[in-house]
Amino acid sequence: MNTLIRLELTRALRNRKFLFFSVIYPSVLFLLIAGNSDSTTKVPGTGLTVPTYMMVSMASFGALTAVLMGNSERIAKEREGGWVRQLRLTTLPGRGYVLAKTASAAVVSLPSIVIVFAVAAAVKDVTLDAWQWLALTGAIWAGSFVFAALGVAIGYLASGDAVRPITMLTYFGLSMLGGLWMPTTSFPDWLQDIAKWLPTHAYAALGRAIEQSHAPHVQDLAVLVVSFVLFAGGAAWLYRKDTLKA
């Protein structure tokens, strides 16, 4: 399995388009959104400045891009191309393929988080305590596994032709409605009520709780745990179904 993980990492690092959208693009988007905001302008209802608020949003968005987009399309296309079937003929355990995909995506997601933080600190003078930087990095990176499981599930659910539109709809829908591109406080009340139950909203809320030196809300933790169980359970069921069909 270690060999397969190294192979997946090599493939990901050679894919310049994927690296741009998962590692560089979130930082560019952060500068576009927060570039004209000063260090005193605050997002209504949060107590956080715009750069500080959007830093967590874009770091979460970058990790989401790496684990969701990276997993779903590759798995679907490799299933269709027969690569997964070939791997089943080797000594690699069934879970090894899924773990290798998740591990490689998680490794790529870490630089995207760190680069957004570095840009925010250097360009927008975002300052936090050392423990907050470490806690933010760990929380956003660990939380990305929720969406890695979703990416695996989509990869086993969709065909090679259908996987991209399904992934894009899921990706943009979760990003926009979850408040990663704009504060949910700007949404209508009915849309805010919906957003609170989305895993992307809960995901970013963990980081903002750390920035405010608060304990995370129980509802946000529950949404993430339930989402992970559902996504991972769905991925496992679809994987077994695909194995039996093969």
Coordinates of N, CA and C in Angstrom, one line a residue:
M1 N 0.8 -1.2 0.0 CA 0.0 0.0 0.0 C 0.9 1.3 0.0
N2 N 2.0 1.2 0.7 CA 2.9 2.4 0.7 C 3.4 2.8 -0.7
T3 N 3.6 1.7 -1.5 CA 4.0 2.0 -2.9 C 2.9 2.7 -3.7
L4 N 1.7 2.3 -3.5 CA 0.6 2.9 -4.1 C 0.4 4.4 -3.7
I5 N 0.6 4.6 -2.4 CA 0.5 6.0 -1.9 C 1.6 6.9 -2.5
R6 N 2.8 6.4 -2.6 CA 3.8 7.1 -3.3 C 3.5 7.4 -4.7
L7 N 2.9 6.4 -5.4 CA 2.5 6.6 -6.8 C 1.4 7.7 -6.9
E8 N 0.4 7.7 -6.0 CA -0.6 8.6 -6.0 C -0.1 10.0 -5.8
L9 N 0.8 10.2 -4.8 CA 1.4 11.5 -4.5 C 2.2 12.0 -5.7
T10 N 3.0 11.1 -6.4 CA 3.7 11.6 -7.6 C 2.8 12.1 -8.7
R11 N 1.7 11.3 -8.9 CA 0.7 11.7 -9.9 C 0.1 13.1 -9.6
A12 N -0.2 13.3 -8.3 CA -0.9 14.5 -7.9 C 0.1 15.7 -8.0
L13 N 1.3 15.5 -7.7 CA 2.3 16.6 -7.7 C 2.7 16.9 -9.2
R14 N 2.5 16.0 -10.1 CA 2.8 16.3 -11.5 C 1.6 16.9 -12.2
N15 N 0.5 16.9 -11.6 CA -0.7 17.5 -12.2 C -0.8 19.0 -11.9
R16 N -0.2 19.8 -12.8 CA -0.1 21.2 -12.5 C -1.5 21.9 -12.4
K17 N -2.4 21.5 -13.2 CA -3.8 22.1 -13.1 C -4.4 21.8 -11.7
F18 N -4.3 20.6 -11.2 CA -4.8 20.2 -10.0 C -4.1 21.0 -8.8
L19 N -2.8 21.1 -8.9 CA -2.0 21.8 -7.9 C -2.4 23.3 -7.9
F20 N -2.7 23.9 -9.0 CA -3.0 25.3 -9.1 C -4.4 25.5 -8.3
F21 N -5.4 24.7 -8.7 CA -6.7 24.9 -8.1 C -6.8 24.5 -6.7
S22 N -6.0 23.5 -6.2 CA -6.1 23.1 -4.9 C -5.1 23.8 -3.9
V23 N -4.0 24.3 -4.4 CA -2.9 24.9 -3.6 C -2.8 26.4 -3.8
I24 N -2.8 26.9 -5.0 CA -2.6 28.3 -5.3 C -3.9 29.1 -5.4
Y25 N -4.9 28.5 -6.0 CA -6.1 29.2 -6.2 C -6.8 29.8 -5.0
P26 N -6.9 29.0 -3.9 CA -7.5 29.5 -2.7 C -6.8 30.8 -2.1
S27 N -5.5 30.8 -2.2 CA -4.8 32.0 -1.8 C -5.1 33.2 -2.7
V28 N -5.2 33.0 -4.0 CA -5.5 34.1 -4.9 C -6.9 34.6 -4.6
L29 N -7.9 33.6 -4.4 CA -9.2 34.0 -4.1 C -9.3 34.8 -2.8
F30 N -8.5 34.4 -1.8 CA -8.4 35.2 -0.6 C -8.1 36.6 -0.8
L31 N -7.0 36.8 -1.6 CA -6.6 38.2 -1.9 C -7.6 39.0 -2.7
L32 N -8.4 38.3 -3.6 CA -9.4 39.0 -4.3 C -10.6 39.4 -3.4
I33 N -10.9 38.6 -2.5 CA -12.1 38.9 -1.6 C -11.7 39.8 -0.5
A34 N -10.5 39.6 0.2 CA -10.1 40.4 1.3 C -9.1 41.5 1.0
G35 N -8.8 41.6 -0.3 CA -7.7 42.5 -0.6 C -8.0 43.9 -0.3
N36 N -9.2 44.4 -0.5 CA -9.6 45.8 -0.2 C -10.0 46.1 1.2
S37 N -10.0 45.0 2.1 CA -10.5 45.2 3.4 C -9.3 45.5 4.4
D38 N -9.6 46.4 5.3 CA -8.5 46.7 6.2 C -8.6 45.8 7.4
S39 N -7.7 46.0 8.4 CA -7.6 45.1 9.5 C -8.6 45.5 10.6
T40 N -9.5 46.4 10.4 CA -10.5 46.8 11.4 C -11.9 46.5 11.0
T41 N -12.1 46.3 9.7 CA -13.5 46.0 9.2 C -13.9 44.6 9.6
K42 N -15.0 44.5 10.3 CA -15.4 43.2 10.8 C -16.7 42.7 10.1
V43 N -16.7 41.4 10.0 CA -17.9 40.7 9.4 C -19.0 40.8 10.5
P44 N -20.2 41.3 10.1 CA -21.3 41.5 11.0 C -21.7 40.1 11.7
G45 N -21.9 40.2 13.0 CA -22.3 39.0 13.7 C -21.2 38.0 14.1
T46 N -20.0 38.3 13.8 CA -18.9 37.4 14.1 C -17.8 37.9 15.0
G47 N -17.6 39.2 15.0 CA -16.5 39.8 15.8 C -15.2 39.6 15.2
L48 N -15.1 39.0 14.0 CA -13.8 38.8 13.3 C -13.7 39.8 12.1
T49 N -12.4 40.2 11.9 CA -12.2 41.1 10.7 C -12.4 40.3 9.5
V50 N -12.6 41.0 8.4 CA -12.8 40.3 7.1 C -11.6 39.4 6.7
P51 N -10.3 39.9 6.8 CA -9.2 39.0 6.5 C -9.2 37.8 7.3
T52 N -9.4 37.9 8.7 CA -9.3 36.8 9.6 C -10.4 35.8 9.3
Y53 N -11.6 36.3 9.0 CA -12.8 35.5 8.7 C -12.5 34.7 7.4
M54 N -12.1 35.4 6.3 CA -11.9 34.8 5.0 C -10.7 33.9 5.0
M55 N -9.7 34.1 5.9 CA -8.6 33.2 5.9 C -9.0 31.8 6.2
V56 N -9.9 31.6 7.2 CA -10.4 30.3 7.5 C -11.2 29.7 6.4
S57 N -12.1 30.6 5.8 CA -12.9 30.2 4.7 C -12.1 29.6 3.5
M58 N -11.1 30.4 3.1 CA -10.3 30.0 2.0 C -9.3 28.8 2.3
A59 N -8.9 28.7 3.5 CA -8.1 27.5 3.9 C -9.0 26.3 3.8
S60 N -10.2 26.4 4.3 CA -11.1 25.3 4.2 C -11.5 25.0 2.8
F61 N -11.7 26.0 2.0 CA -12.0 25.8 0.6 C -10.9 25.1 -0.1
G62 N -9.6 25.4 0.1 CA -8.5 24.8 -0.5 C -8.4 23.3 -0.1
A63 N -8.6 23.0 1.2 CA -8.6 21.6 1.6 C -9.7 20.8 1.0
L64 N -10.9 21.5 0.9 CA -12.1 20.8 0.2 C -11.8 20.5 -1.2
T65 N -11.1 21.4 -1.9 CA -10.8 21.2 -3.3 C -9.9 20.0 -3.5
A66 N -8.9 20.0 -2.7 CA -7.9 18.9 -2.8 C -8.5 17.5 -2.6
V67 N -9.3 17.4 -1.5 CA -9.8 16.0 -1.2 C -11.0 15.6 -1.9
L68 N -11.8 16.6 -2.3 CA -13.1 16.2 -3.0 C -12.8 16.1 -4.5
M69 N -12.3 17.1 -5.1 CA -12.0 17.1 -6.6 C -11.0 16.0 -6.9
G70 N -10.0 15.9 -6.0 CA -8.9 15.0 -6.3 C -9.3 13.5 -6.3
N71 N -10.2 13.2 -5.4 CA -10.6 11.8 -5.2 C -11.7 11.3 -6.2
S72 N -12.8 12.1 -6.3 CA -13.9 11.6 -7.1 C -13.6 11.3 -8.5
E73 N -13.0 12.3 -9.2 CA -12.8 12.1 -10.7 C -11.8 11.0 -10.9
R74 N -10.7 10.9 -10.2 CA -9.7 9.9 -10.4 C -10.3 8.5 -10.2
I75 N -11.0 8.3 -9.1 CA -11.6 7.0 -8.8 C -12.6 6.6 -9.9
A76 N -13.5 7.5 -10.3 CA -14.5 7.1 -11.3 C -13.8 6.7 -12.6
K77 N -12.8 7.5 -13.0 CA -12.1 7.2 -14.3 C -11.2 6.0 -14.2
E78 N -10.6 5.7 -13.1 CA -9.8 4.5 -12.9 C -10.7 3.2 -12.9
R79 N -11.9 3.4 -12.3 CA -12.9 2.3 -12.3 C -13.2 2.0 -13.8
E80 N -13.5 3.0 -14.5 CA -14.0 2.8 -15.9 C -12.9 2.3 -16.8
G81 N -11.6 2.7 -16.5 CA -10.5 2.3 -17.3 C -10.0 0.9 -17.0
G82 N -10.4 0.3 -15.9 CA -10.0 -1.0 -15.5 C -8.8 -1.1 -14.6
W83 N -8.3 0.1 -14.1 CA -7.2 0.1 -13.2 C -7.6 -0.5 -11.8
V84 N -8.8 -0.2 -11.4 CA -9.2 -0.7 -10.1 C -9.3 -2.2 -10.1
R85 N -9.9 -2.7 -11.3 CA -10.0 -4.2 -11.5 C -8.6 -4.8 -11.5
Q86 N -7.6 -4.2 -12.1 CA -6.3 -4.8 -12.1 C -5.7 -4.8 -10.7
L87 N -5.9 -3.8 -9.9 CA -5.4 -3.8 -8.5 C -6.0 -4.9 -7.7
R88 N -7.3 -5.3 -8.0 CA -7.9 -6.3 -7.2 C -7.2 -7.7 -7.4
L89 N -6.5 -7.8 -8.5 CA -5.7 -9.0 -8.8 C -4.4 -9.1 -8.1
T90 N -4.0 -8.0 -7.4 CA -2.8 -8.0 -6.7 C -3.1 -8.3 -5.2
T91 N -2.0 -8.3 -4.4 CA -2.2 -8.6 -3.0 C -2.7 -7.4 -2.2
L92 N -2.9 -6.3 -2.9 CA -3.4 -5.1 -2.2 C -4.8 -5.3 -1.6
P93 N -5.0 -5.1 -0.3 CA -6.3 -5.2 0.2 C -7.3 -4.2 -0.3
G94 N -8.6 -4.5 -0.4 CA -9.5 -3.6 -1.0 C -9.5 -2.2 -0.4
R95 N -9.4 -2.2 1.0 CA -9.4 -0.9 1.6 C -8.1 -0.1 1.3
G96 N -7.1 -0.8 0.8 CA -5.8 -0.1 0.6 C -5.9 0.9 -0.5
Y97 N -6.7 0.7 -1.5 CA -6.9 1.6 -2.7 C -7.5 2.9 -2.2
V98 N -8.6 2.7 -1.4 CA -9.3 3.9 -0.9 C -8.4 4.7 0.1
L99 N -7.6 4.0 1.0 CA -6.8 4.7 1.9 C -5.6 5.4 1.2
A100 N -5.1 4.8 0.1 CA -4.1 5.5 -0.7 C -4.6 6.8 -1.3
K101 N -5.8 6.7 -1.9 CA -6.4 7.9 -2.5 C -6.6 9.0 -1.4
T102 N -7.1 8.6 -0.3 CA -7.4 9.6 0.8 C -6.1 10.2 1.3
A103 N -5.1 9.3 1.5 CA -3.8 9.8 2.1 C -3.1 10.8 1.1
S104 N -3.1 10.5 -0.2 CA -2.5 11.4 -1.1 C -3.2 12.7 -1.2
A105 N -4.5 12.7 -1.2 CA -5.3 13.9 -1.2 C -5.1 14.8 0.1
A106 N -5.0 14.1 1.2 CA -4.8 14.8 2.5 C -3.4 15.4 2.5
V107 N -2.4 14.8 1.9 CA -1.1 15.4 1.9 C -1.1 16.7 1.1
V108 N -1.8 16.6 -0.1 CA -1.8 17.8 -0.9 C -2.6 18.9 -0.3
S109 N -3.6 18.6 0.5 CA -4.5 19.6 1.2 C -3.7 20.4 2.2
L110 N -2.7 19.9 2.8 CA -1.9 20.6 3.8 C -1.2 21.8 3.3
P111 N -0.5 21.7 2.2 CA 0.1 23.0 1.7 C -0.9 24.1 1.3
S112 N -2.1 23.7 0.9 CA -3.1 24.7 0.5 C -3.5 25.5 1.8
I113 N -3.6 24.8 2.9 CA -3.9 25.5 4.2 C -2.8 26.4 4.6
V114 N -1.6 25.9 4.6 CA -0.5 26.7 5.1 C -0.2 27.9 4.2
I115 N -0.4 27.8 2.9 CA -0.1 28.9 2.0 C -1.1 30.0 2.2
V116 N -2.4 29.6 2.4 CA -3.4 30.7 2.7 C -3.1 31.4 4.0
F117 N -2.7 30.6 5.0 CA -2.3 31.3 6.3 C -1.1 32.2 6.1
A118 N -0.1 31.8 5.3 CA 1.1 32.6 5.1 C 0.8 33.9 4.4
V119 N -0.1 33.8 3.4 CA -0.5 35.0 2.6 C -1.3 35.9 3.5
A120 N -2.2 35.4 4.3 CA -3.0 36.2 5.2 C -2.1 37.0 6.2
A121 N -1.1 36.3 6.7 CA -0.2 36.9 7.7 C 0.7 37.9 7.1
A122 N 1.2 37.6 5.9 CA 2.2 38.5 5.3 C 1.5 39.7 4.6
V123 N 0.4 39.5 3.9 CA -0.2 40.5 3.1 C -1.3 41.3 3.9
K124 N -2.0 40.6 4.7 CA -3.2 41.3 5.4 C -2.9 41.4 6.9
D125 N -1.7 41.1 7.4 CA -1.3 41.3 8.8 C -2.2 40.6 9.7
V126 N -2.7 39.4 9.4 CA -3.5 38.6 10.3 C -2.5 38.0 11.4
T127 N -2.9 38.3 12.6 CA -2.0 37.8 13.7 C -2.8 37.0 14.7
L128 N -2.3 35.9 15.1 CA -2.9 34.9 16.0 C -1.8 34.4 17.0
D129 N -2.2 33.8 18.1 CA -1.2 33.2 18.9 C -0.7 31.9 18.3
A130 N 0.5 31.5 18.7 CA 1.1 30.3 18.1 C 0.2 29.1 18.2
W131 N -0.5 28.9 19.4 CA -1.3 27.8 19.6 C -2.5 27.8 18.6
Q132 N -3.0 29.0 18.3 CA -4.1 29.2 17.4 C -3.7 28.8 15.9
W133 N -2.5 29.2 15.5 CA -2.1 28.8 14.2 C -2.0 27.2 14.1
L134 N -1.4 26.6 15.1 CA -1.3 25.2 15.1 C -2.6 24.5 15.2
A135 N -3.5 25.0 16.1 CA -4.8 24.4 16.2 C -5.6 24.5 14.9
L136 N -5.5 25.7 14.3 CA -6.3 25.9 13.0 C -5.8 25.0 11.9
T137 N -4.5 24.8 11.8 CA -3.9 23.9 10.8 C -4.4 22.5 11.1
G138 N -4.4 22.0 12.3 CA -4.8 20.7 12.6 C -6.3 20.5 12.4
A139 N -7.1 21.4 12.8 CA -8.6 21.3 12.7 C -9.0 21.3 11.3
I140 N -8.5 22.2 10.5 CA -8.9 22.2 9.1 C -8.4 21.0 8.3
W141 N -7.2 20.6 8.6 CA -6.7 19.4 7.9 C -7.4 18.1 8.3
A142 N -7.7 18.0 9.6 CA -8.4 16.8 10.1 C -9.9 16.8 9.6
G143 N -10.5 18.0 9.6 CA -11.9 18.1 9.1 C -12.0 17.8 7.6
S144 N -10.9 17.9 6.8 CA -11.0 17.6 5.4 C -11.3 16.2 5.1
F145 N -11.0 15.3 6.1 CA -11.3 13.9 5.9 C -12.8 13.6 5.7
V146 N -13.6 14.5 6.2 CA -15.1 14.3 6.0 C -15.4 14.4 4.5
F147 N -14.7 15.3 3.8 CA -15.0 15.5 2.4 C -14.2 14.6 1.5
A148 N -13.1 14.1 2.1 CA -12.3 13.0 1.4 C -13.2 11.8 1.3
A149 N -14.0 11.5 2.3 CA -14.9 10.3 2.3 C -16.0 10.6 1.3
L150 N -16.5 11.8 1.2 CA -17.5 12.2 0.2 C -16.9 12.0 -1.2
G151 N -15.7 12.4 -1.4 CA -15.1 12.2 -2.7 C -15.0 10.8 -3.2
V152 N -14.6 9.9 -2.2 CA -14.6 8.5 -2.5 C -16.0 8.0 -2.9
A153 N -17.0 8.4 -2.1 CA -18.4 7.9 -2.4 C -18.8 8.4 -3.8
I154 N -18.5 9.6 -4.2 CA -18.9 10.1 -5.5 C -18.2 9.3 -6.6
G155 N -16.9 9.1 -6.3 CA -16.1 8.3 -7.3 C -16.6 6.9 -7.6
Y156 N -17.2 6.3 -6.6 CA -17.8 5.0 -6.8 C -19.2 5.0 -7.2
L157 N -19.9 6.2 -7.1 CA -21.3 6.3 -7.4 C -21.4 6.7 -8.9
A158 N -20.6 7.5 -9.4 CA -20.7 8.1 -10.8 C -19.8 7.4 -11.8
S159 N -20.3 7.4 -13.0 CA -19.5 6.9 -14.1 C -18.4 8.0 -14.5
G160 N -17.5 7.6 -15.4 CA -16.5 8.5 -15.8 C -17.0 9.8 -16.5
D161 N -18.1 9.7 -17.2 CA -18.7 10.8 -17.9 C -19.5 11.7 -17.0
A162 N -20.1 11.1 -16.0 CA -21.0 11.8 -15.1 C -20.3 12.4 -13.9
V163 N -19.1 11.9 -13.6 CA -18.5 12.3 -12.3 C -18.2 13.8 -12.2
R164 N -17.7 14.4 -13.3 CA -17.4 15.8 -13.2 C -18.5 16.7 -12.9
P165 N -19.7 16.6 -13.6 CA -20.8 17.5 -13.3 C -21.3 17.3 -11.9
I166 N -21.4 16.0 -11.5 CA -21.9 15.7 -10.1 C -20.9 16.3 -9.1
T167 N -19.6 16.1 -9.3 CA -18.6 16.7 -8.3 C -18.7 18.2 -8.3
M168 N -18.8 18.8 -9.5 CA -18.8 20.3 -9.5 C -20.0 20.8 -8.8
L169 N -21.2 20.2 -9.1 CA -22.4 20.7 -8.4 C -22.3 20.6 -6.9
T170 N -21.8 19.4 -6.4 CA -21.6 19.2 -5.0 C -20.5 20.2 -4.4
Y171 N -19.5 20.4 -5.2 CA -18.4 21.2 -4.7 C -18.8 22.7 -4.6
F172 N -19.4 23.2 -5.7 CA -19.8 24.6 -5.6 C -21.0 24.8 -4.7
G173 N -21.9 23.9 -4.7 CA -23.1 24.0 -3.8 C -22.6 24.0 -2.3
L174 N -21.8 23.1 -1.9 CA -21.3 23.1 -0.5 C -20.5 24.4 -0.2
S175 N -19.7 24.8 -1.2 CA -18.8 26.0 -0.9 C -19.6 27.2 -0.7
M176 N -20.6 27.5 -1.6 CA -21.4 28.7 -1.6 C -22.4 28.7 -0.4
L177 N -23.2 27.6 -0.4 CA -24.2 27.6 0.7 C -23.6 27.4 2.1
G178 N -22.4 26.8 2.2 CA -21.8 26.7 3.5 C -21.0 27.9 4.0
G179 N -21.0 29.0 3.1 CA -20.4 30.2 3.6 C -18.9 30.3 3.4
L180 N -18.3 29.5 2.5 CA -16.9 29.6 2.3 C -16.5 30.8 1.4
W181 N -17.4 31.2 0.5 CA -17.1 32.3 -0.4 C -17.6 33.6 0.1
M182 N -18.6 33.6 1.0 CA -19.1 34.8 1.6 C -19.8 34.5 2.9
P183 N -19.8 35.5 3.8 CA -20.4 35.2 5.2 C -21.8 34.8 5.1
T184 N -22.2 33.8 5.8 CA -23.6 33.4 5.8 C -24.5 34.5 6.4
T185 N -23.9 35.4 7.2 CA -24.7 36.5 7.8 C -25.3 37.4 6.7
S186 N -24.8 37.3 5.5 CA -25.4 38.1 4.4 C -26.5 37.4 3.7
F187 N -26.8 36.1 4.1 CA -27.8 35.3 3.5 C -29.2 35.7 4.1
P188 N -30.3 35.5 3.4 CA -31.6 35.6 4.0 C -31.7 34.6 5.2
D189 N -32.6 34.9 6.1 CA -32.8 34.1 7.3 C -33.0 32.6 7.0
W190 N -33.9 32.4 6.0 CA -34.2 31.0 5.7 C -33.0 30.2 5.1
L191 N -32.2 30.9 4.4 CA -31.0 30.3 3.8 C -29.9 30.1 4.9
Q192 N -29.9 31.0 5.9 CA -29.0 30.8 7.0 C -29.3 29.6 7.8
D193 N -30.6 29.4 8.0 CA -31.1 28.2 8.7 C -30.6 26.9 8.0
I194 N -30.7 26.9 6.7 CA -30.2 25.7 5.9 C -28.7 25.6 6.0
A195 N -28.0 26.7 5.9 CA -26.5 26.6 5.9 C -26.0 26.1 7.2
K196 N -26.6 26.3 8.3 CA -26.1 25.8 9.6 C -26.0 24.3 9.7
W197 N -26.8 23.6 8.8 CA -26.8 22.1 8.8 C -25.9 21.5 7.7
L198 N -25.1 22.4 7.0 CA -24.2 21.8 6.0 C -22.8 21.6 6.6
P199 N -22.2 20.5 6.2 CA -20.9 20.2 6.7 C -19.8 21.3 6.5
T200 N -19.9 22.0 5.3 CA -18.9 23.0 5.0 C -19.1 24.2 6.0
H201 N -20.3 24.5 6.4 CA -20.5 25.6 7.4 C -19.9 25.2 8.7
A202 N -20.2 24.0 9.1 CA -19.6 23.5 10.4 C -18.1 23.4 10.4
Y203 N -17.6 23.0 9.2 CA -16.1 22.8 9.0 C -15.4 24.2 9.3
A204 N -15.9 25.2 8.6 CA -15.3 26.6 8.8 C -15.6 27.1 10.2
A205 N -16.7 26.8 10.7 CA -17.0 27.3 12.1 C -16.0 26.8 13.1
L206 N -15.5 25.6 12.9 CA -14.4 25.1 13.9 C -13.2 26.0 13.9
G207 N -12.8 26.4 12.7 CA -11.6 27.3 12.6 C -11.9 28.7 13.2
R208 N -13.2 29.2 13.0 CA -13.5 30.5 13.5 C -13.6 30.5 15.1
A209 N -14.0 29.3 15.6 CA -14.1 29.2 17.1 C -12.7 29.3 17.6
I210 N -11.7 28.7 16.9 CA -10.3 28.7 17.4 C -9.8 30.2 17.3
E211 N -10.2 30.9 16.3 CA -9.7 32.3 16.2 C -10.3 33.1 17.3
Q212 N -11.5 32.8 17.7 CA -12.2 33.6 18.8 C -11.8 33.0 20.2
S213 N -11.0 32.0 20.2 CA -10.6 31.3 21.5 C -11.8 30.7 22.2
H214 N -12.8 30.2 21.4 CA -14.0 29.6 22.0 C -13.9 28.1 21.7
A215 N -14.7 27.4 22.5 CA -14.9 26.0 22.3 C -15.9 25.9 21.1
P216 N -15.7 24.9 20.2 CA -16.6 24.7 19.1 C -18.0 24.4 19.5
H217 N -19.0 24.8 18.7 CA -20.3 24.5 19.1 C -20.6 23.0 18.9
V218 N -21.4 22.5 19.8 CA -21.8 21.1 19.8 C -22.5 20.7 18.4
Q219 N -23.3 21.6 18.0 CA -24.0 21.4 16.7 C -23.0 21.2 15.5
D220 N -22.0 22.0 15.5 CA -21.0 21.9 14.4 C -20.3 20.6 14.5
L221 N -19.9 20.2 15.7 CA -19.2 18.9 15.8 C -20.1 17.8 15.4
A222 N -21.4 17.9 15.8 CA -22.3 16.8 15.5 C -22.6 16.7 14.0
V223 N -22.7 17.9 13.3 CA -22.9 17.9 11.9 C -21.7 17.2 11.2
L224 N -20.5 17.5 11.6 CA -19.3 16.9 11.0 C -19.2 15.4 11.2
V225 N -19.5 15.0 12.5 CA -19.4 13.6 12.8 C -20.5 12.8 12.0
V226 N -21.7 13.3 12.0 CA -22.7 12.6 11.3 C -22.4 12.6 9.8
S227 N -21.9 13.7 9.2 CA -21.6 13.7 7.8 C -20.5 12.7 7.5
F228 N -19.5 12.6 8.3 CA -18.4 11.7 8.1 C -18.9 10.2 8.1
V229 N -19.8 9.9 9.1 CA -20.3 8.6 9.2 C -21.1 8.2 7.9
L230 N -21.9 9.2 7.5 CA -22.8 9.0 6.3 C -21.9 8.8 5.0
F231 N -20.9 9.7 4.8 CA -20.1 9.7 3.6 C -19.2 8.4 3.6
A232 N -18.6 8.1 4.8 CA -17.7 7.0 4.8 C -18.5 5.7 4.7
G233 N -19.7 5.6 5.3 CA -20.6 4.5 5.2 C -21.0 4.3 3.8
G234 N -21.4 5.4 3.1 CA -21.8 5.3 1.7 C -20.7 4.9 0.8
A235 N -19.5 5.4 1.1 CA -18.3 5.0 0.3 C -18.0 3.5 0.5
A236 N -18.1 3.0 1.7 CA -17.8 1.6 1.9 C -18.9 0.7 1.2
W237 N -20.2 1.1 1.3 CA -21.2 0.3 0.7 C -21.1 0.3 -0.8
L238 N -20.7 1.5 -1.4 CA -20.6 1.6 -2.9 C -19.3 0.8 -3.3
Y239 N -18.3 0.8 -2.5 CA -17.1 0.0 -2.8 C -17.4 -1.5 -2.8
R240 N -18.1 -2.0 -1.8 CA -18.5 -3.4 -1.8 C -19.3 -3.7 -3.0
K241 N -20.3 -2.9 -3.3 CA -21.2 -3.1 -4.5 C -20.4 -3.2 -5.7
D242 N -19.4 -2.3 -5.9 CA -18.6 -2.3 -7.1 C -17.7 -3.5 -7.2
T243 N -17.3 -4.0 -6.0 CA -16.4 -5.2 -6.0 C -17.2 -6.4 -6.4
L244 N -18.4 -6.5 -5.9 CA -19.3 -7.7 -6.3 C -19.7 -7.7 -7.7
K245 N -19.9 -6.5 -8.3 CA -20.3 -6.3 -9.7 C -19.1 -6.7 -10.6
A246 N -17.9 -6.4 -10.1 CA -16.7 -6.8 -10.9 C -16.5 -8.3 -10.9

